[in-house]
PDB file of C-alpha atoms in Angstrom:
ATOM      1  CA  UNK A 175      -9.838   4.031  10.752  1.00 53.00           C
ATOM      2  CA  UNK A 176      -9.585   7.742  11.157  1.00 58.00           C
ATOM      3  CA  UNK A 177     -11.664  10.208   9.798  1.00 66.00           C
ATOM      4  CA  UNK A 178     -10.833  13.899   8.114  1.00 70.00           C
ATOM      5  CA  UNK A 179     -12.939  16.330   6.645  1.00 79.00           C
ATOM      6  CA  UNK A 180     -10.910  17.250   4.070  1.00 81.00           C
ATOM      7  CA  UNK A 181      -8.884  15.207   1.440  1.00 77.00           C
ATOM      8  CA  UNK A 182      -5.551  17.267   2.164  1.00 78.00           C
ATOM      9  CA  UNK A 183      -5.712  15.867   5.690  1.00 73.00           C
ATOM     10  CA  UNK A 184      -5.333  12.361   4.181  1.00 72.00           C
ATOM     11  CA  UNK A 185      -2.736  13.707   1.702  1.00 73.00           C
ATOM     12  CA  UNK A 186      -0.361  15.906   3.818  1.00 74.00           C
ATOM     13  CA  UNK A 187       0.338  13.643   6.578  1.00 74.00           C
ATOM     14  CA  UNK A 188       3.758  12.433   7.382  1.00 77.00           C
ATOM     15  CA  UNK A 189       2.443   9.401   9.573  1.00 80.00           C
ATOM     16  CA  UNK A 190       0.824   7.720   6.784  1.00 79.00           C
ATOM     17  CA  UNK A 191      -2.362   7.361   8.790  1.00 75.00           C
ATOM     18  CA  UNK A 192      -5.152   5.926   6.474  1.00 76.00           C
ATOM     19  CA  UNK A 193      -3.023   4.685   3.923  1.00 80.00           C
ATOM     20  CA  UNK A 194      -2.172   1.348   2.166  1.00 82.00           C
ATOM     21  CA  UNK A 195       1.545   0.926   2.760  1.00 80.00           C
ATOM     22  CA  UNK A 196       2.948  -1.402  -0.019  1.00 77.00           C
ATOM     23  CA  UNK A 197       5.217  -2.603  -1.929  1.00 84.00           C
ATOM     24  CA  UNK A 198       7.255  -2.363   1.192  1.00 85.00           C
ATOM     25  CA  UNK A 199       6.660  -1.139   4.798  1.00 85.00           C
ATOM     26  CA  UNK A 200       9.675   0.454   6.211  1.00 88.00           C
ATOM     27  CA  UNK A 201      12.858   2.114   4.803  1.00 92.00           C
ATOM     28  CA  UNK A 202      15.108   0.922   2.084  1.00 94.00           C
ATOM     29  CA  UNK A 203      18.518   2.569   2.608  1.00 95.00           C
ATOM     30  CA  UNK A 204      19.623   4.710  -0.206  1.00 96.00           C
ATOM     31  CA  UNK A 205      16.511   3.651  -2.263  1.00 95.00           C
ATOM     32  CA  UNK A 206      18.457   0.674  -3.475  1.00 95.00           C
ATOM     33  CA  UNK A 207      18.422  -3.157  -3.005  1.00 93.00           C
ATOM     34  CA  UNK A 208      19.946  -6.372  -4.588  1.00 92.00           C
ATOM     35  CA  UNK A 209      17.424  -8.646  -5.937  1.00 89.00           C
ATOM     36  CA  UNK A 210      18.299 -12.009  -7.705  1.00 86.00           C
ATOM     37  CA  UNK A 211      21.851 -10.455  -8.006  1.00 91.00           C
ATOM     38  CA  UNK A 212      20.807  -7.276  -9.663  1.00 92.00           C
ATOM     39  CA  UNK A 213      20.851  -3.947  -8.115  1.00 94.00           C
ATOM     40  CA  UNK A 214      17.347  -2.198  -8.258  1.00 93.00           C
ATOM     41  CA  UNK A 215      17.457   1.505  -7.666  1.00 94.00           C
ATOM     42  CA  UNK A 216      14.063   2.851  -6.477  1.00 94.00           C
ATOM     43  CA  UNK A 217      12.782   6.495  -6.199  1.00 94.00           C
ATOM     44  CA  UNK A 218      13.745   8.227  -2.763  1.00 96.00           C
ATOM     45  CA  UNK A 219      11.245  10.246  -0.776  1.00 92.00           C
ATOM     46  CA  UNK A 220      12.768  10.388   2.406  1.00 93.00           C
ATOM     47  CA  UNK A 221      16.174  12.310   1.766  1.00 95.00           C
ATOM     48  CA  UNK A 222      18.407   9.533  -0.082  1.00 96.00           C
ATOM     49  CA  UNK A 223      15.953   6.776   1.163  1.00 96.00           C
ATOM     50  CA  UNK A 224      12.908   5.077  -0.021  1.00 94.00           C
ATOM     51  CA  UNK A 225      10.233   4.943   2.645  1.00 92.00           C
ATOM     52  CA  UNK A 226       7.086   2.736   2.366  1.00 90.00           C
ATOM     53  CA  UNK A 227       7.067   2.225  -1.102  1.00 90.00           C
ATOM     54  CA  UNK A 228       8.618   5.710  -2.386  1.00 90.00           C
ATOM     55  CA  UNK A 229       6.962   8.756  -3.707  1.00 91.00           C
ATOM     56  CA  UNK A 230       4.667   6.857  -6.291  1.00 91.00           C
ATOM     57  CA  UNK A 231       3.774   3.939  -3.957  1.00 87.00           C
ATOM     58  CA  UNK A 232       0.362   2.446  -3.200  1.00 86.00           C
ATOM     59  CA  UNK A 233       0.455   5.245  -0.037  1.00 86.00           C
ATOM     60  CA  UNK A 234       0.301   7.893  -2.917  1.00 86.00           C
ATOM     61  CA  UNK A 235      -2.165   6.375  -5.330  1.00 88.00           C
ATOM     62  CA  UNK A 236      -6.231   6.303  -5.776  1.00 88.00           C
ATOM     63  CA  UNK A 237      -7.774   3.009  -5.455  1.00 91.00           C
ATOM     64  CA  UNK A 238     -10.624   1.754  -7.162  1.00 95.00           C
ATOM     65  CA  UNK A 239     -13.567   1.274  -4.771  1.00 94.00           C
ATOM     66  CA  UNK A 240     -16.428  -0.736  -4.213  1.00 94.00           C
ATOM     67  CA  UNK A 241     -18.737  -1.359  -1.754  1.00 93.00           C
ATOM     68  CA  UNK A 242     -20.787  -4.380  -0.600  1.00 88.00           C
ATOM     69  CA  UNK A 243     -23.106  -3.188   1.925  1.00 86.00           C
ATOM     70  CA  UNK A 244     -24.532  -6.627   2.355  1.00 84.00           C
ATOM     71  CA  UNK A 245     -21.268  -8.050   3.811  1.00 81.00           C
ATOM     72  CA  UNK A 246     -20.249  -4.654   5.398  1.00 81.00           C
ATOM     73  CA  UNK A 247     -17.244  -4.420   2.983  1.00 85.00           C
ATOM     74  CA  UNK A 248     -14.992  -1.562   1.330  1.00 88.00           C
ATOM     75  CA  UNK A 249     -12.973  -3.351  -1.402  1.00 90.00           C
ATOM     76  CA  UNK A 250      -9.687  -1.307  -2.739  1.00 90.00           C
ATOM     77  CA  UNK A 251      -7.961  -2.289  -5.801  1.00 92.00           C
ATOM     78  CA  UNK A 252      -5.016  -1.026  -7.569  1.00 92.00           C
ATOM     79  CA  UNK A 253      -2.398  -2.145  -9.998  1.00 91.00           C
ATOM     80  CA  UNK A 254       1.164  -0.864 -10.301  1.00 89.00           C
ATOM     81  CA  UNK A 255       3.905  -1.877 -12.403  1.00 90.00           C
ATOM     82  CA  UNK A 256       7.882  -1.088 -12.643  1.00 88.00           C
ATOM     83  CA  UNK A 257       7.079   2.171 -14.719  1.00 90.00           C
ATOM     84  CA  UNK A 258       4.845   3.324 -12.133  1.00 90.00           C
ATOM     85  CA  UNK A 259       6.726   3.387  -8.988  1.00 90.00           C
ATOM     86  CA  UNK A 260      10.306   2.069  -9.878  1.00 90.00           C
ATOM     87  CA  UNK A 261      10.004  -1.618  -7.957  1.00 91.00           C
ATOM     88  CA  UNK A 262      10.672  -4.544 -10.254  1.00 90.00           C
ATOM     89  CA  UNK A 263       7.359  -6.288 -11.777  1.00 87.00           C
ATOM     90  CA  UNK A 264       3.624  -5.708 -11.651  1.00 88.00           C
ATOM     91  CA  UNK A 265       1.782  -5.847  -8.544  1.00 87.00           C
ATOM     92  CA  UNK A 266      -2.018  -6.307  -8.338  1.00 88.00           C
ATOM     93  CA  UNK A 267      -3.287  -5.512  -4.871  1.00 88.00           C
ATOM     94  CA  UNK A 268      -6.742  -5.876  -3.111  1.00 89.00           C
ATOM     95  CA  UNK A 269      -7.454  -4.513   0.179  1.00 87.00           C
ATOM     96  CA  UNK A 270     -10.893  -5.187   2.059  1.00 87.00           C
ATOM     97  CA  UNK A 271     -12.065  -3.677   5.182  1.00 84.00           C
ATOM     98  CA  UNK A 272     -15.009  -5.506   6.759  1.00 82.00           C
ATOM     99  CA  UNK A 273     -17.313  -4.110   9.742  1.00 76.00           C
ATOM    100  CA  UNK A 274     -18.756  -7.060  11.454  1.00 65.00           C
ATOM    101  CA  UNK A 275     -22.556  -6.371  12.064  1.00 59.00           C
ATOM    102  CA  UNK A 276     -22.298  -7.470  15.632  1.00 56.00           C
ATOM    103  CA  UNK A 277     -19.268  -5.339  16.464  1.00 58.00           C
ATOM    104  CA  UNK A 278     -20.194  -2.162  14.934  1.00 58.00           C
ATOM    105  CA  UNK A 279     -18.283  -0.108  17.868  1.00 61.00           C
ATOM    106  CA  UNK A 280     -15.243  -2.630  17.472  1.00 62.00           C
ATOM    107  CA  UNK A 281     -12.193  -2.269  14.583  1.00 61.00           C
ATOM    108  CA  UNK A 282     -13.073  -3.306  11.434  1.00 64.00           C
ATOM    109  CA  UNK A 283     -11.257  -6.772   9.933  1.00 67.00           C
ATOM    110  CA  UNK A 284      -9.033  -6.007   7.132  1.00 66.00           C
ATOM    111  CA  UNK A 285      -7.369  -8.233   4.553  1.00 71.00           C
ATOM    112  CA  UNK A 286      -4.446  -7.943   1.976  1.00 69.00           C
ATOM    113  CA  UNK A 287      -4.440 -10.142  -1.240  1.00 71.00           C
ATOM    114  CA  UNK A 288      -1.812  -9.548  -3.489  1.00 69.00           C
ATOM    115  CA  UNK A 289      -1.028 -11.080  -7.254  1.00 69.00           C
ATOM    116  CA  UNK A 290       2.447 -10.498  -9.168  1.00 65.00           C
ATOM    117  CA  UNK A 291       2.821 -10.790 -12.561  1.00 63.00           C
ATOM    118  CA  UNK A 292       6.461 -11.752 -12.524  1.00 59.00           C
ATOM    119  CA  UNK A 293       8.535 -13.554  -9.437  1.00 56.00           C
ATOM    120  CA  UNK A 294      10.084 -10.893  -7.547  1.00 54.00           C
ATOM    121  CA  UNK A 295      10.533 -11.308  -3.721  1.00 49.00           C
ATOM    122  CA  UNK A 296       9.896 -14.636  -2.121  1.00 42.00           C
ATOM    123  CA  UNK A 297       7.434 -12.735   0.315  1.00 45.00           C
ATOM    124  CA  UNK A 298       5.931  -9.155   0.151  1.00 45.00           C
ATOM    125  CA  UNK A 299       7.691  -7.100   3.119  1.00 43.00           C
ATOM    126  CA  UNK A 300       4.021  -5.808   3.889  1.00 44.00           C
ATOM    127  CA  UNK A 301       2.654  -9.179   4.589  1.00 37.00           C
ATOM    128  CA  UNK A 302       5.732 -10.409   6.404  1.00 31.00           C
TER     129      UNK A 302
END
C-alpha cells in the first residue's frame, strides 16, 4: 500500500492506486451489459464506458473502518445498492488487510468477502 499526505492524492489519481475496485474490475463497453436476458445500463465514467465500477462504485466510496491491533488488521466494510451505483442488486463488501508480525517489512495479506442480497452475476468480476 502506498502512503500519501493529503486525501486529494487518493481521490485524484487516474490509476486507481490504493482503492477497492468493485463491483467490476475493468471496462464495460458503452456502460451496458446483458444479464439474464435483460439489458443493464450502468453509469459511464470513461467517455461512454464504465471503468472499475463507474463514477459511484466502491473506488469512489468511504468505507466503515475498524482496526484489530491484536491481529494486525484493518477491516473495511461498505454496502452499495442498485440505487447507489446503478449495478443490479445489493452488495456487502468486506476487505481486510493483515500485516503479519513476522513479516513487518513484507507486503500485507488481504482478503475480500462479498455478500449479495440477490443473485446477479454467477461470479464477481473482482474475484475471478
